[in-house]
Tab-separated table of C-alpha atoms in Angstrom:
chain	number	residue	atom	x	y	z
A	1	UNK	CA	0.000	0.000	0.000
A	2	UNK	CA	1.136	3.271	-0.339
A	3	UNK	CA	1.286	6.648	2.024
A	4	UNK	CA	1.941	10.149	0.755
A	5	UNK	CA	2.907	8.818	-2.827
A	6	UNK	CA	5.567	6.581	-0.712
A	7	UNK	CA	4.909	2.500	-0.613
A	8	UNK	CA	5.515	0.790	2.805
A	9	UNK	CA	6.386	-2.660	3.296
A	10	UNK	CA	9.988	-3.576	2.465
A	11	UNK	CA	11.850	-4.922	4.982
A	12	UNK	CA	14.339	-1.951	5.859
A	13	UNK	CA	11.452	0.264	6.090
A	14	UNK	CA	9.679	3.358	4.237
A	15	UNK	CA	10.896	3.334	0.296
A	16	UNK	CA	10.888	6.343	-1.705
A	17	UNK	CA	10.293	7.613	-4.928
A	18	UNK	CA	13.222	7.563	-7.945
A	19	UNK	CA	12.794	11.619	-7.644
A	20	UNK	CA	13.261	11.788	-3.903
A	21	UNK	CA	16.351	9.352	-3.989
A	22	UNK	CA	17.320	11.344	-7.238
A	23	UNK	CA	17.276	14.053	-4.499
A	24	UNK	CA	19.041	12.074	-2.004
A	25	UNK	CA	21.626	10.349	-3.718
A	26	UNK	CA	22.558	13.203	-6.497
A	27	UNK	CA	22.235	11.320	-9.166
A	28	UNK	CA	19.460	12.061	-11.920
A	29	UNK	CA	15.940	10.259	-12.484
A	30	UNK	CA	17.736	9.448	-16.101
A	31	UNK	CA	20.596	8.382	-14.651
A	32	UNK	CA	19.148	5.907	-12.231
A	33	UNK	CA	16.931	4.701	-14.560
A	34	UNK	CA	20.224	3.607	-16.864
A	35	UNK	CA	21.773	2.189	-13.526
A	36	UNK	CA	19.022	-0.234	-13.309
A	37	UNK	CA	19.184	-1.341	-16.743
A	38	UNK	CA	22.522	-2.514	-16.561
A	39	UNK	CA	21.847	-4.158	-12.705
A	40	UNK	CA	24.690	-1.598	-11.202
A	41	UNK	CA	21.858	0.026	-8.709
A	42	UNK	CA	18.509	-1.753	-8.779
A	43	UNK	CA	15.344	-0.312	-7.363
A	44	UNK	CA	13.898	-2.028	-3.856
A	45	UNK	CA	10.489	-2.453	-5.642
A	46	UNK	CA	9.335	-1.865	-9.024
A	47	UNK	CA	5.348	-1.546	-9.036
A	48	UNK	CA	3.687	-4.391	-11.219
A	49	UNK	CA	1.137	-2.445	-12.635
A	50	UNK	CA	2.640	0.855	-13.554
A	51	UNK	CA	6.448	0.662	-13.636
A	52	UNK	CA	7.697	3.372	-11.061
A	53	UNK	CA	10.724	2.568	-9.105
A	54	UNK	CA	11.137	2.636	-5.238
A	55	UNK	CA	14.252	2.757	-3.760
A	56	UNK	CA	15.560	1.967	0.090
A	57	UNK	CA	16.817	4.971	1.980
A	58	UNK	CA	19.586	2.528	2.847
A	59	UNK	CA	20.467	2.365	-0.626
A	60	UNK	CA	22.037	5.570	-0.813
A	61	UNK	CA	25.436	5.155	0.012
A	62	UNK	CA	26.015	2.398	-2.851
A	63	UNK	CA	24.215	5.065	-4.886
A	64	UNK	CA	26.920	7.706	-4.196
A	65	UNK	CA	29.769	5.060	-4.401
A	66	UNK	CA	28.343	4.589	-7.999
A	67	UNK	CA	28.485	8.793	-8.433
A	68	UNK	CA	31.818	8.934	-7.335
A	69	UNK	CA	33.244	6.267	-9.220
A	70	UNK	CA	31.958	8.029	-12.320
A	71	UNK	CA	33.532	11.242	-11.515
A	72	UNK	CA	36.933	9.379	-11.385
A	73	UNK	CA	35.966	8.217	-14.692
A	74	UNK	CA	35.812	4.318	-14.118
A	75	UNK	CA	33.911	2.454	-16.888
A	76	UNK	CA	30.452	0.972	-15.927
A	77	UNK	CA	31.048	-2.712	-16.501
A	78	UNK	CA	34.604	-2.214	-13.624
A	79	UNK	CA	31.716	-0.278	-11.402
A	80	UNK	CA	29.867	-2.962	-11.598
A	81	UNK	CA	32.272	-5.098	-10.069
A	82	UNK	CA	33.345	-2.790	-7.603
A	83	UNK	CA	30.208	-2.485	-5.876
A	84	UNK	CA	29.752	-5.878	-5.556
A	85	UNK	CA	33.193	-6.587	-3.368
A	86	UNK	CA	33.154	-5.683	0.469
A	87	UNK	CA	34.395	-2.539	1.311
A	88	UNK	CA	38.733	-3.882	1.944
A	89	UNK	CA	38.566	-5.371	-1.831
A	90	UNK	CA	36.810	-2.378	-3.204
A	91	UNK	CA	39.179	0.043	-1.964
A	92	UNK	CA	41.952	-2.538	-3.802
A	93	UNK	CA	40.566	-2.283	-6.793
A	94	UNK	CA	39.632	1.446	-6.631
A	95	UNK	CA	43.228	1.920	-5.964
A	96	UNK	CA	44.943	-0.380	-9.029
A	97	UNK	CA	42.101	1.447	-11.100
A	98	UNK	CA	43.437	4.728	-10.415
A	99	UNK	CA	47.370	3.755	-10.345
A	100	UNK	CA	46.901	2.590	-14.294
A	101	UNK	CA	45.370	5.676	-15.035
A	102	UNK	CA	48.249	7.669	-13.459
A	103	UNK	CA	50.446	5.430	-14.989
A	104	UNK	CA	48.855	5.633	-18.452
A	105	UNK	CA	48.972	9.868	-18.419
A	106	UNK	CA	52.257	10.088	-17.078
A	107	UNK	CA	53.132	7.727	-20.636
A	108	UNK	CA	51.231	10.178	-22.154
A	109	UNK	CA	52.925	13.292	-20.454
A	110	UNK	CA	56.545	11.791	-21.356
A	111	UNK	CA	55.379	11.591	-24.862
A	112	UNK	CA	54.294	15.011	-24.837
A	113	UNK	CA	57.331	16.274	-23.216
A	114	UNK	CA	59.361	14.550	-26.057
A	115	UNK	CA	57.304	16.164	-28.876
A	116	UNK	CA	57.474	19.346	-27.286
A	117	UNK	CA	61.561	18.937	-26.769
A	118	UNK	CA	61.255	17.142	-30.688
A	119	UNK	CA	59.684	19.947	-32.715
A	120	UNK	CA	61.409	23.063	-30.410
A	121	UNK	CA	64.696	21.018	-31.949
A	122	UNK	CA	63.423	21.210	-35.007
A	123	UNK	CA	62.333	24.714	-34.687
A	124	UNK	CA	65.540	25.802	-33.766
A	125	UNK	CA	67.168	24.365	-36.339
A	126	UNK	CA	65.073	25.478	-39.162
A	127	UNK	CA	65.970	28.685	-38.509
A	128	UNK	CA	69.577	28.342	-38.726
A	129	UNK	CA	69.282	26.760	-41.747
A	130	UNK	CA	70.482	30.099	-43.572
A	131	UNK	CA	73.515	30.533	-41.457
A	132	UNK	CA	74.740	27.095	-41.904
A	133	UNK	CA	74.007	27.381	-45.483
A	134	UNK	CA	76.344	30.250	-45.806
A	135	UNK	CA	78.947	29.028	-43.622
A	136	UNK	CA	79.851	25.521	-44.829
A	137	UNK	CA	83.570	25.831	-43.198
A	138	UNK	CA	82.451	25.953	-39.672
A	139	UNK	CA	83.215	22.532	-37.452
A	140	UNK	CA	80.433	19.769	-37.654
A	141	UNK	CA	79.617	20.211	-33.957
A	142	UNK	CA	78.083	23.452	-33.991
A	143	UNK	CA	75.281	22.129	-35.362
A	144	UNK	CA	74.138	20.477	-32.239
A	145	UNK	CA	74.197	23.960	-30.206
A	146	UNK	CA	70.849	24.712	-28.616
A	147	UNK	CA	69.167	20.521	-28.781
A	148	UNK	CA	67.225	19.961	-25.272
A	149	UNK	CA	68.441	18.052	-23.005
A	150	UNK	CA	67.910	14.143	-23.381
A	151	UNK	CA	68.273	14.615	-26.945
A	152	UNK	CA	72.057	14.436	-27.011
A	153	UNK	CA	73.636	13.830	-30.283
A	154	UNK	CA	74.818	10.120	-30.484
A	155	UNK	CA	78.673	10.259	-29.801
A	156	UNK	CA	78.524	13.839	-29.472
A	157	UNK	CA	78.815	14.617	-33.120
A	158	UNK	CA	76.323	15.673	-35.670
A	159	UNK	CA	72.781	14.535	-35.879
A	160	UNK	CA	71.545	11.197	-36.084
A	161	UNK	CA	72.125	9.826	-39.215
A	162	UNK	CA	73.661	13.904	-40.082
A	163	UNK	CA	76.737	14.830	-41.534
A	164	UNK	CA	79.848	14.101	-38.685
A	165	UNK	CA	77.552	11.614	-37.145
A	166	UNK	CA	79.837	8.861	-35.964
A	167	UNK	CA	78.315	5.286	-37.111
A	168	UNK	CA	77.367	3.470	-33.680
A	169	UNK	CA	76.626	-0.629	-32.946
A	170	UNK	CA	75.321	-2.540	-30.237
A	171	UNK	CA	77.122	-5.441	-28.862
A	172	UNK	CA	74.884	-7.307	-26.395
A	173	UNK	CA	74.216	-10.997	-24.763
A	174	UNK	CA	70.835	-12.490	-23.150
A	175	UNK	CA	70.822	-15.065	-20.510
A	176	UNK	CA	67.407	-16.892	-19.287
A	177	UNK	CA	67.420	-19.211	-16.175
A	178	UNK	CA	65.118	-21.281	-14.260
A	179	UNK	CA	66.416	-20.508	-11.004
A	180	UNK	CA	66.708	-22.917	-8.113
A	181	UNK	CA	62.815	-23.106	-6.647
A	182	UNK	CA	60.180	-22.978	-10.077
A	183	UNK	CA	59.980	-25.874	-11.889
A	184	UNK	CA	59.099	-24.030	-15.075
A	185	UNK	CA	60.552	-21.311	-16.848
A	186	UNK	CA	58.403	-18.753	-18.373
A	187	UNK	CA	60.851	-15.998	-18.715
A	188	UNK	CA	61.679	-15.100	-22.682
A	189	UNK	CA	65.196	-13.538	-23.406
A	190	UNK	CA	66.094	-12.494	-27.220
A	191	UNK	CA	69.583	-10.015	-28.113
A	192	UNK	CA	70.236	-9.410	-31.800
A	193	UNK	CA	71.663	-6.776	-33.486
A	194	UNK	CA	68.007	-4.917	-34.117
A	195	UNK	CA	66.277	-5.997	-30.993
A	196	UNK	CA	67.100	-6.349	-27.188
A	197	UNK	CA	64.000	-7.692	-25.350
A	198	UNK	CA	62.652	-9.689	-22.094
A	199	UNK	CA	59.339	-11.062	-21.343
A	200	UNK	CA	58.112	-12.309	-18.036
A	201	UNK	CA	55.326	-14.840	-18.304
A	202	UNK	CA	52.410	-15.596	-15.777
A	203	UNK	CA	49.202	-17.701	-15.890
A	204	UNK	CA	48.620	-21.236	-17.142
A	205	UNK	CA	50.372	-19.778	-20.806
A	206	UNK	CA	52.936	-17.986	-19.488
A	207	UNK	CA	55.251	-19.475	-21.257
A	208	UNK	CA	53.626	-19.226	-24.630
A	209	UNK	CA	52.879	-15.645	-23.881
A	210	UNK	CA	56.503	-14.709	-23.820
A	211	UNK	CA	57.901	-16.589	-26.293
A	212	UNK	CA	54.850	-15.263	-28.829
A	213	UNK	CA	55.884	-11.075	-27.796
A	214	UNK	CA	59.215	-11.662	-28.624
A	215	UNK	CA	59.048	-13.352	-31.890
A	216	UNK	CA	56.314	-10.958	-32.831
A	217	UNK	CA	59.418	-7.688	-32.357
A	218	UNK	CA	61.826	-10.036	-34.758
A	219	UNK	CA	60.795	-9.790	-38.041
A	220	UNK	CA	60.653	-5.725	-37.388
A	221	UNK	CA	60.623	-3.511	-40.619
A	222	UNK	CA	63.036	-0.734	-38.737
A	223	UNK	CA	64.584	1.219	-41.221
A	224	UNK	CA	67.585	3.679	-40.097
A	225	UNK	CA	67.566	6.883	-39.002
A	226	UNK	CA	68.296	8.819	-42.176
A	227	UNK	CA	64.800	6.975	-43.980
A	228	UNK	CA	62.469	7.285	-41.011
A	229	UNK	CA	61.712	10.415	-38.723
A	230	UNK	CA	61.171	10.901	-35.202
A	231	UNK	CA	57.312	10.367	-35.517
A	232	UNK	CA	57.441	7.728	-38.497
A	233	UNK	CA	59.771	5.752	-35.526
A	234	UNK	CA	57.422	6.789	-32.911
A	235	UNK	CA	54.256	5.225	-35.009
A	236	UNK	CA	56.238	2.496	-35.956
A	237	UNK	CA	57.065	1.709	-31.959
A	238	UNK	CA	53.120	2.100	-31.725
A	239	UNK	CA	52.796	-0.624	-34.666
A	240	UNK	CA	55.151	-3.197	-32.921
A	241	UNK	CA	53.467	-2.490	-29.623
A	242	UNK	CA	50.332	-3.710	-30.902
A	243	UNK	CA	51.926	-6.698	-33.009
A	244	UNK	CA	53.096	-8.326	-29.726
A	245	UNK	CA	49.737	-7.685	-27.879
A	246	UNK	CA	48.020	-9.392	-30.597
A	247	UNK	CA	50.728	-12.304	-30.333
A	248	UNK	CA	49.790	-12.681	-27.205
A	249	UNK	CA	46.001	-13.036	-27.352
A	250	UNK	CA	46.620	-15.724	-30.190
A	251	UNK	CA	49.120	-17.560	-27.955
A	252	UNK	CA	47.293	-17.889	-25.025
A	253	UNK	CA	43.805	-18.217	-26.800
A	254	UNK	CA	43.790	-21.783	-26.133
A	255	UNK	CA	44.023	-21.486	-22.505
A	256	UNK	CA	41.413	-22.428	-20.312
A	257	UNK	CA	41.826	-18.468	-18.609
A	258	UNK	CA	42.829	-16.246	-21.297
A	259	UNK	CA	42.603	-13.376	-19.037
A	260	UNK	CA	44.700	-15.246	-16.460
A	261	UNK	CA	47.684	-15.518	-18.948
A	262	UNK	CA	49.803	-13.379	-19.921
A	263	UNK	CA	53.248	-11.367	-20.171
A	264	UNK	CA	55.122	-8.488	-19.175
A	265	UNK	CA	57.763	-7.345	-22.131
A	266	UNK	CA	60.678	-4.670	-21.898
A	267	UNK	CA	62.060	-4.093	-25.843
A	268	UNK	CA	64.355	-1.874	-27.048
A	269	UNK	CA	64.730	-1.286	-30.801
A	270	UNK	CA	68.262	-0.546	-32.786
A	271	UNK	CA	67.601	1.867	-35.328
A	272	UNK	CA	71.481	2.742	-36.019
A	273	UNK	CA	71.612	5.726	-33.977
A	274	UNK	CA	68.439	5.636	-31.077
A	275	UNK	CA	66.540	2.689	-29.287
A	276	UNK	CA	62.841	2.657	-29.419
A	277	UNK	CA	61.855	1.344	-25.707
A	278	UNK	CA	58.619	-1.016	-25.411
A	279	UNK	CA	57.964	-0.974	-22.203
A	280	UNK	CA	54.591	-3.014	-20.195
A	281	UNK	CA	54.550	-4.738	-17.113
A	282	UNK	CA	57.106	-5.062	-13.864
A	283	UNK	CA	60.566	-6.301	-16.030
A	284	UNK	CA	62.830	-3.062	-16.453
A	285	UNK	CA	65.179	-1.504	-18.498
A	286	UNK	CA	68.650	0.257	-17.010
A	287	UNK	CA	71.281	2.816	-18.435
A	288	UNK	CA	74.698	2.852	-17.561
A	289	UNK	CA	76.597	6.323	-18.272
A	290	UNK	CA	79.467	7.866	-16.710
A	291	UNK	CA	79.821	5.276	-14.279
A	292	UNK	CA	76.029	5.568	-12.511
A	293	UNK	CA	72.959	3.005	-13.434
A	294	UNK	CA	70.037	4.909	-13.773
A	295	UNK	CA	66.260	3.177	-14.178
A	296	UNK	CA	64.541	4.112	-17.476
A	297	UNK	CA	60.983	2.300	-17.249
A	298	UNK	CA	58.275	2.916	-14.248
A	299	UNK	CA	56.724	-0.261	-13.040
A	300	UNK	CA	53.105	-0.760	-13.832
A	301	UNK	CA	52.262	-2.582	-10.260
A	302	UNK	CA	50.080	-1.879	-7.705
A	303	UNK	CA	53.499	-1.559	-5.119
A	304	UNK	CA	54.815	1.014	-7.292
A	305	UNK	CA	51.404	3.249	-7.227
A	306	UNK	CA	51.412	2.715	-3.575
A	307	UNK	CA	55.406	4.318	-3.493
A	308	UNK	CA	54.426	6.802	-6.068
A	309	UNK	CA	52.000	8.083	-4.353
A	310	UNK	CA	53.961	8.404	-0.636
A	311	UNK	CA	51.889	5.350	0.755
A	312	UNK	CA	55.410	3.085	0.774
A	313	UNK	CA	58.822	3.840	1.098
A	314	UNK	CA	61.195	2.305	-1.569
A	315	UNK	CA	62.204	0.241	1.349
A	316	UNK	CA	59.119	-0.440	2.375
A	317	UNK	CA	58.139	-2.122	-0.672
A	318	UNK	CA	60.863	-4.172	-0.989
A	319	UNK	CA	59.979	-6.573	2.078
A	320	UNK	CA	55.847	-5.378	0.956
A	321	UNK	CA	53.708	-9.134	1.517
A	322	UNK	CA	51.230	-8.899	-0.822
A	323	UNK	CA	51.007	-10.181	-4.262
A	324	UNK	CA	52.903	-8.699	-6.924
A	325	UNK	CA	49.848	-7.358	-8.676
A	326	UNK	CA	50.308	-5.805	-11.879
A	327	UNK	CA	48.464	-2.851	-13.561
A	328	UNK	CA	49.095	-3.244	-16.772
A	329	UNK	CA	50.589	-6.648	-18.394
A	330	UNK	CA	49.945	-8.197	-21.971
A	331	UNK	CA	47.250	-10.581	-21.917
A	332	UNK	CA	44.596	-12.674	-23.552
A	333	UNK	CA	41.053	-11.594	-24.827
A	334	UNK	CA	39.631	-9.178	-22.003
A	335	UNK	CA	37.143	-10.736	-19.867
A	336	UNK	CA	35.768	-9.025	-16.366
A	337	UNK	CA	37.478	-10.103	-13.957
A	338	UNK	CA	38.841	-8.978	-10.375
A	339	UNK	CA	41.629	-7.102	-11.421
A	340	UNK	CA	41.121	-5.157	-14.964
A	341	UNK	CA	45.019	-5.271	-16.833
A	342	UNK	CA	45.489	-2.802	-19.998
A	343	UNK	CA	47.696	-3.852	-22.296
A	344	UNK	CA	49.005	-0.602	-24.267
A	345	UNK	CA	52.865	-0.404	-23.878
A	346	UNK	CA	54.511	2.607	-23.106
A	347	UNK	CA	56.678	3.688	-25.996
A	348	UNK	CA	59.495	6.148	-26.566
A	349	UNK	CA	62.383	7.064	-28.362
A	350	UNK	CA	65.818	7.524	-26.592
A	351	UNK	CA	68.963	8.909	-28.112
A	352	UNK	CA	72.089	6.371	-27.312
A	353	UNK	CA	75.888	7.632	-26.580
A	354	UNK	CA	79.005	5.663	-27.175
A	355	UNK	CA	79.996	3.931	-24.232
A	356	UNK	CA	76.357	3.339	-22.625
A	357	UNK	CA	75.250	-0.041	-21.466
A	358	UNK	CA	71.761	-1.348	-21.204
A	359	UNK	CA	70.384	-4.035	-19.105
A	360	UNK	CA	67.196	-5.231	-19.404
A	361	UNK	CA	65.914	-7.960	-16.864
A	362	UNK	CA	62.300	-9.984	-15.728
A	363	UNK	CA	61.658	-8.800	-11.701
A	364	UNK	CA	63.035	-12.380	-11.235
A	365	UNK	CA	66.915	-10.449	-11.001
A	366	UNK	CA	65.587	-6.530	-9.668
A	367	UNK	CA	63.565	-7.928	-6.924
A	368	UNK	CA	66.021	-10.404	-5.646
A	369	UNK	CA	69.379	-8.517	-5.803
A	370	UNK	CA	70.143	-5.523	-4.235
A	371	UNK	CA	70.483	-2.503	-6.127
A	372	UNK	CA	74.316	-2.082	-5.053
A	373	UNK	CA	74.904	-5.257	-6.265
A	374	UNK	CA	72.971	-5.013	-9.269
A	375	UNK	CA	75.226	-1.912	-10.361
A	376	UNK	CA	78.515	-2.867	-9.031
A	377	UNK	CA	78.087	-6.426	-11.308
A	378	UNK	CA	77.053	-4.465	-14.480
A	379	UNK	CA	80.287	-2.049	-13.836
A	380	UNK	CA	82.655	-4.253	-13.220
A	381	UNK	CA	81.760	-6.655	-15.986
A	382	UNK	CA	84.477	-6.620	-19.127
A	383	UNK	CA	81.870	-7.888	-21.853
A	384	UNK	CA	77.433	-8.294	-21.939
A	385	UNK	CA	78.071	-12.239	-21.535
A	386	UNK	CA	80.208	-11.624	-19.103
A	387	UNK	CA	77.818	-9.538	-17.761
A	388	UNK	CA	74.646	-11.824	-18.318
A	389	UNK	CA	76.483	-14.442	-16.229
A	390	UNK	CA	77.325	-12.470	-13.368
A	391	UNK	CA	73.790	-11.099	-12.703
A	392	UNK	CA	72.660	-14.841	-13.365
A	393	UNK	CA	74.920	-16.091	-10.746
A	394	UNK	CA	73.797	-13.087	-8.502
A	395	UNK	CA	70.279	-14.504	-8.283
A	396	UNK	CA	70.900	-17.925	-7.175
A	397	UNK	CA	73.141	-17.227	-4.843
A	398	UNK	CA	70.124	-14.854	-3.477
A	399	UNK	CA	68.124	-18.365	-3.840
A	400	UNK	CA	66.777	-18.441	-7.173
A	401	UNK	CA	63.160	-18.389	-6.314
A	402	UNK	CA	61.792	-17.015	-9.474
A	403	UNK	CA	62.935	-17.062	-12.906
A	404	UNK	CA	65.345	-14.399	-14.378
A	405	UNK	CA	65.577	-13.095	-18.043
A	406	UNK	CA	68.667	-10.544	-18.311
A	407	UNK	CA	70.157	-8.856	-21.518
A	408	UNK	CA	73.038	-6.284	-21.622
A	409	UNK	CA	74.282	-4.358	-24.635
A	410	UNK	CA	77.078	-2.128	-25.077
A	411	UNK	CA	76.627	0.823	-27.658
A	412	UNK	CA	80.034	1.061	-29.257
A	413	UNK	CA	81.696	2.799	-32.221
A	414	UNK	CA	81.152	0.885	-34.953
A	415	UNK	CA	84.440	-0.358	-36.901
């Protein structure tokens, strides 16, 4: 029966109207209406006769959750799963939500940040053009006055691919091991003289999954410098990005949990003068220069949200107990599930110096050895196998508990 325009009789009490909890809950009539239709918020009592939705007072609070979760801008269908967890696992998911999203503009913002730096360059040197034109004597390094920072001539002289450019090579060694404890290894490991990469697989395909990234960066069309530019390479990173996510979904397509499958994968690309980084997952990429080993991918895991947003020290998260949940990872066909994974790679272009090293490793080598001991075993090595083999030996005398991938490549001047 009804009172005031308000039915009586559910359990929790008095129900209201969909305009009154409109009012209540600040969402729209419209907008509740659309809620109900795809079973994120449904009413307490629709009446048989005419239609009109009553809602519990109670209900509120989910109705706001709902709100709020828009605002962030969380798709529906992830929403809908939210809501449904108790309030510890929804604040878990909330949180990996909003750490890929961070993660995903801050790829964006680097990208930016290198146009921006790309087409000042070019900018610049546009309008020298008539000066250099008219001075053909002076020395081939003035031509490199005024180019941003982290766009350093290769070698120090000339352009990429330019006039005075010195002609640069990588030599370079991978390494895979099963390590003492798994009984499996799902790590991928590939060094050639166009592509450095590692994969670290997971799930009931892992292996599959790594082995099918890799093989899908082989065959790559790279041209060199002088026939592609900056954003032919940067499309062209883009292309192979999505070549190895594909490769993935086929690989694992046969599992019994696509979505449970899966790979990280850390590529760089030799294009004769710059490396195109690939970069998805929790494996890494390092740069040795001038003696110091500096870190040149972000993890996408939940721990590294958590220290990038002051929540964990980086020594905190290095004894952290939980899982090591990733927030973005290639993987099979996208299904819902409790933890959503994107799979588009961050990509970038970095300019390479004589005398760099590069070490690229599964979190099978950087989360068992110590930093320190990480750096002082890619110094001190003479050659990349020798290198490869030290780290190797590093992790099982830590134990071995998980596999390790590891490739190192020395830029040199090429004879």
């Amino acid at each position: 029966m009804e009172r005031e325009g308000r039915p009586v009789g559910a359990e929790s009490g008095e129900l209201v109207t969909i305009g009154e909890f409109a009012r209540l809950s600040r969402l729209s009539a419209k907008a509740l209406r659309r809620y109900d239709e795809l079973g994120l918020l449904r009413p307490a009592l629709v009446d048989p006769v005419n239609g009109y939705r009553y809602y519990d007072p109670a209900q509120v609070e989910g109705a706001r959750l709902v709100a709020w979760l828009r605002r962030i801008g969380m798709p529906l269908n992830r929403i809908g799963r939210v809501v449904a967890l108790d309030a510890g696992a929804a604040a878990v998911e909330i949180r990996a939500y909003w750490a890929r999203v961070e993660a995903e503009t801050a790829a964006r913002r680097d990208l930016a940040m290198y146009l921006v730096d790309h087409l000042s360059a070019e900018g610049r040197t546009m309008s020298r053009m008539p000066d250099s034109a008219e001075n053909t004597g002076s020395s081939g390094s003035a031509g490199s006055a005024g180019v941003p920072a982290g766009l350093g001539v290769p070698g120090g002289l000339g352009a990429p691919g330019g006039p005075g450019a010195v002609a640069l090579a990588i030599r370079c060694a991978a390494l895979t091991d099963i390590g003492v404890v798994r009984t499996a290894n799902q790590d991928a490991a590939f060094a050639g003289p166009r592509l450095l990469a590692v994969a670290d697989g997971f799930g009931e395909g892992g292996a599959e999954a790594s082995a099918a990234a890799i093989e899908a960066l082989q065959p790559s069309t790279w041209g060199r410098d002088g026939a592609l530019s900056a954003a032919d390479l940067l499309n062209a990173l883009e292309e192979t990005a999505d070549s190895a996510a594909r490769a993935v979904r086929d690989a694992v397509a046969p599992c019994a949990d696509p979505d449970g499958s899966g790979t990280t994968l850390t590529a760089m690309l030799w294009t004769g003068s710059r490396l195109g980084l690939v970069h998805i997952g929790d494996s890494r990429a390092y740069l040795l220069r001038g003696g110091e080993l500096f870190r040149i991918t972000h993890d996408h895991s939940l721990v590294q949200s958590m220290i990038d947003d002051g929540s964990l020290s980086p020594e905190e998260a290095a004894s952290h107990p939980g899982p090591a949940l990733l927030l973005k990872a290639l993987v099979g066909e996208a299904r819902p599930g409790a933890v959503a994974v994107a799979c588009r790679a961050d990509v970038r272009l970095r300019e390479v110096l004589a005398g760099d090293r590069y070490l690229l490793c599964s979190d099978g080598l950087s989360a068992v050895v110590e930093a320190a001991d990480l750096r002082a075993a890619v110094v001190a090595a003479d050659d990349p196998q020798e290198a490869v083999r030290r780290l190797a030996g590093l992790v099982r005398e830590a134990g071995g508990p998980d596999n390790v991938a590891c490739v190192v490549a020395d830029v040199v001047v090429e004879e």
